[in-house]
XYZ file of C-alpha atoms in Angstrom:
216
model
C 0.398 -0.786 -0.445
C 1.443 3.766 -0.730
C 0.689 6.858 2.098
C -0.229 8.966 0.254
C 0.056 13.075 0.488
C -1.767 14.601 3.513
C -3.329 17.260 1.330
C -4.508 18.686 5.226
C -1.050 19.296 6.604
C 0.103 21.227 2.806
C -2.071 23.451 3.861
C -1.829 23.931 7.565
C 3.013 24.310 6.289
C 1.084 26.540 2.883
C -1.282 28.649 5.138
C 1.474 28.906 7.579
C 4.411 30.512 5.138
C 2.167 32.588 3.639
C 0.829 34.662 5.949
C 4.412 34.824 8.046
C 5.016 36.476 3.904
C 1.895 38.600 4.215
C 1.221 39.343 7.962
C 3.592 42.465 7.744
C 2.237 43.714 4.291
C -1.741 43.570 4.647
C -3.681 46.730 4.743
C -5.664 46.391 8.372
C -8.936 46.252 8.629
C -9.837 49.480 9.724
C -7.516 50.860 6.542
C -10.089 48.523 4.296
C -12.413 50.909 2.402
C -15.244 48.224 2.731
C -18.106 50.562 2.464
C -17.525 52.758 -0.134
C -19.278 51.990 -3.320
C -18.881 55.574 -6.035
C -15.240 54.003 -8.174
C -13.348 55.842 -9.766
C -14.293 56.091 -12.979
C -10.985 55.332 -13.898
C -11.666 51.983 -12.743
C -15.218 51.993 -14.709
C -13.687 53.195 -18.777
C -11.855 49.515 -17.505
C -14.497 47.653 -17.911
C -16.179 48.980 -21.102
C -12.803 48.491 -23.585
C -15.305 48.102 -26.805
C -16.859 51.810 -25.867
C -13.584 52.962 -25.569
C -12.077 52.150 -28.215
C -14.517 52.639 -30.977
C -13.623 55.366 -33.799
C -16.038 58.633 -32.473
C -17.403 58.219 -36.177
C -18.270 54.799 -35.815
C -20.055 54.869 -32.713
C -23.795 53.722 -31.594
C -25.941 56.216 -29.044
C -27.990 52.824 -28.749
C -25.303 50.365 -28.710
C -25.771 50.796 -24.739
C -29.340 50.356 -24.711
C -28.956 47.606 -26.675
C -27.000 45.463 -24.210
C -28.818 46.692 -21.271
C -29.339 49.311 -19.092
C -27.377 47.612 -15.633
C -25.109 45.011 -15.546
C -23.259 42.583 -12.832
C -19.455 42.247 -13.945
C -17.979 39.446 -12.841
C -14.101 40.732 -11.980
C -10.466 38.759 -10.636
C -7.459 41.421 -8.935
C -5.090 40.712 -7.749
C -3.843 39.682 -3.896
C -1.014 38.371 -1.524
C -2.687 35.680 -2.171
C -4.066 33.443 -5.107
C -6.442 36.761 -5.789
C -10.122 37.455 -5.402
C -12.957 37.498 -7.248
C -16.310 39.085 -7.186
C -19.152 40.538 -9.120
C -20.486 44.212 -9.182
C -23.312 45.742 -10.040
C -24.997 48.514 -10.868
C -26.731 50.449 -13.455
C -25.067 51.558 -16.312
C -26.034 54.953 -16.613
C -23.999 55.630 -12.335
C -20.854 55.520 -11.350
C -21.746 54.217 -8.687
C -21.157 50.575 -7.787
C -22.240 47.556 -5.433
C -19.660 45.107 -4.581
C -20.356 41.947 -4.194
C -17.097 38.986 -2.824
C -16.820 36.360 -0.143
C -13.955 37.105 1.694
C -13.417 35.601 5.603
C -13.478 38.254 8.038
C -10.346 39.546 9.894
C -6.699 39.506 9.025
C -4.597 37.466 8.392
C -4.388 35.087 11.143
C -9.010 33.882 9.903
C -7.488 34.145 5.775
C -4.986 31.275 7.106
C -6.911 29.077 9.672
C -9.922 29.293 6.736
C -7.824 26.317 5.324
C -8.517 24.197 8.582
C -12.040 24.984 9.115
C -14.819 27.296 8.175
C -14.363 30.732 9.899
C -16.630 34.149 9.512
C -16.831 35.720 6.219
C -17.426 39.242 4.946
C -19.347 39.223 2.013
C -19.235 43.318 0.738
C -16.515 44.973 -0.815
C -12.905 44.168 0.450
C -9.929 46.080 -0.063
C -8.196 46.629 -3.638
C -12.591 46.109 -4.872
C -12.497 49.348 -6.649
C -8.818 49.936 -7.403
C -8.559 48.953 -10.943
C -4.777 48.243 -10.722
C -5.502 45.463 -9.854
C -7.461 43.995 -11.947
C -6.351 40.953 -13.641
C -9.282 39.884 -14.859
C -12.968 41.144 -16.557
C -16.460 39.931 -18.172
C -20.276 42.462 -17.493
C -22.629 41.199 -19.170
C -25.778 43.456 -19.676
C -29.615 43.570 -17.994
C -32.728 43.878 -18.366
C -34.226 46.416 -15.123
C -36.937 43.257 -14.521
C -34.475 40.695 -15.177
C -31.786 43.055 -12.837
C -34.153 43.803 -9.788
C -34.297 39.511 -9.737
C -30.547 39.417 -9.748
C -29.724 42.353 -7.310
C -31.787 40.784 -4.751
C -30.614 37.614 -5.807
C -27.171 38.756 -4.792
C -28.368 40.394 -1.374
C -30.238 37.134 -0.789
C -26.550 35.497 -1.417
C -24.233 37.989 0.596
C -27.399 36.852 4.360
C -26.209 33.213 3.464
C -23.479 33.103 3.539
C -22.040 33.145 6.593
C -18.932 31.526 6.785
C -15.668 31.052 3.679
C -13.205 27.184 4.193
C -10.607 27.657 0.995
C -12.154 25.060 0.146
C -15.233 23.982 0.237
C -17.084 27.672 -0.109
C -14.942 30.680 -1.786
C -14.711 33.349 -3.700
C -15.501 31.495 -6.451
C -18.433 29.241 -6.027
C -19.789 32.907 -4.808
C -20.090 34.202 -7.970
C -20.413 30.546 -9.671
C -23.472 30.525 -7.632
C -24.832 34.052 -9.243
C -24.101 33.475 -12.515
C -25.204 30.122 -12.349
C -29.013 31.954 -11.471
C -28.318 34.389 -13.703
C -28.507 31.200 -16.290
C -24.718 31.376 -16.933
C -22.418 28.733 -18.234
C -20.247 27.556 -14.972
C -17.058 26.915 -15.260
C -15.394 24.744 -12.825
C -15.263 26.668 -9.530
C -11.898 25.902 -7.349
C -9.478 27.415 -9.679
C -7.234 30.641 -9.595
C -9.964 33.350 -9.029
C -8.370 35.717 -12.308
C -8.218 31.525 -14.616
C -12.303 31.585 -13.546
C -13.542 34.946 -14.630
C -11.405 33.986 -18.255
C -12.950 30.720 -18.283
C -16.523 32.441 -17.529
C -16.263 34.783 -20.947
C -14.885 32.124 -22.910
C -16.923 29.470 -22.010
C -19.791 31.648 -22.697
C -18.365 32.758 -25.871
C -18.475 36.721 -23.961
C -22.052 37.393 -24.196
C -22.422 40.339 -23.427
C -27.198 40.708 -23.382
C -28.367 37.886 -20.490
C -31.932 37.231 -19.619
C -32.959 35.765 -17.568
C -35.905 32.680 -18.293
C -40.209 33.196 -17.000
C -40.275 33.037 -12.966
């Protein structure tokens, strides 16, 4: 009989090593702008590259209306560890955005402990979610008003029903994957790097930009 690798032991060692390297690097919770909802105009512009790159003479004034007045933007950013996946959602005509994602509540040690068991979570904006310099992947889809109301209500319900975080079972890619699935999108394998997950989500859906929910 061959001995199988002890995955939990590896996670412990990896987690402790990560904590040693990052404990002095990560901003304190008080420095996090967790409740900030207004994104910088430059951040919003990074996800609307098609309108920015198109020559003025070829832009269609009704293009935004055709896409839908509301959106959900599946995003990934860098972090001290593997990165983080989350969503922006809101109205295309407004700068204000809402942010939803699943992260461990607390400091670095909560993150390390979350590799071994479930820890309390936070589901709002976390440090870096509104900073375009941290962005590594983005996939924005548009909705009409009726569908947006349903999707936004589902996101808030998911936030309220996600009290814990665990690196293996209830993590950030699984969280935004639930949102994508509710919207009728094809969802890739969830337990992969956030950047890869968002890029795979866009790829398997053919870059689809308009989502129409099925009738209730």
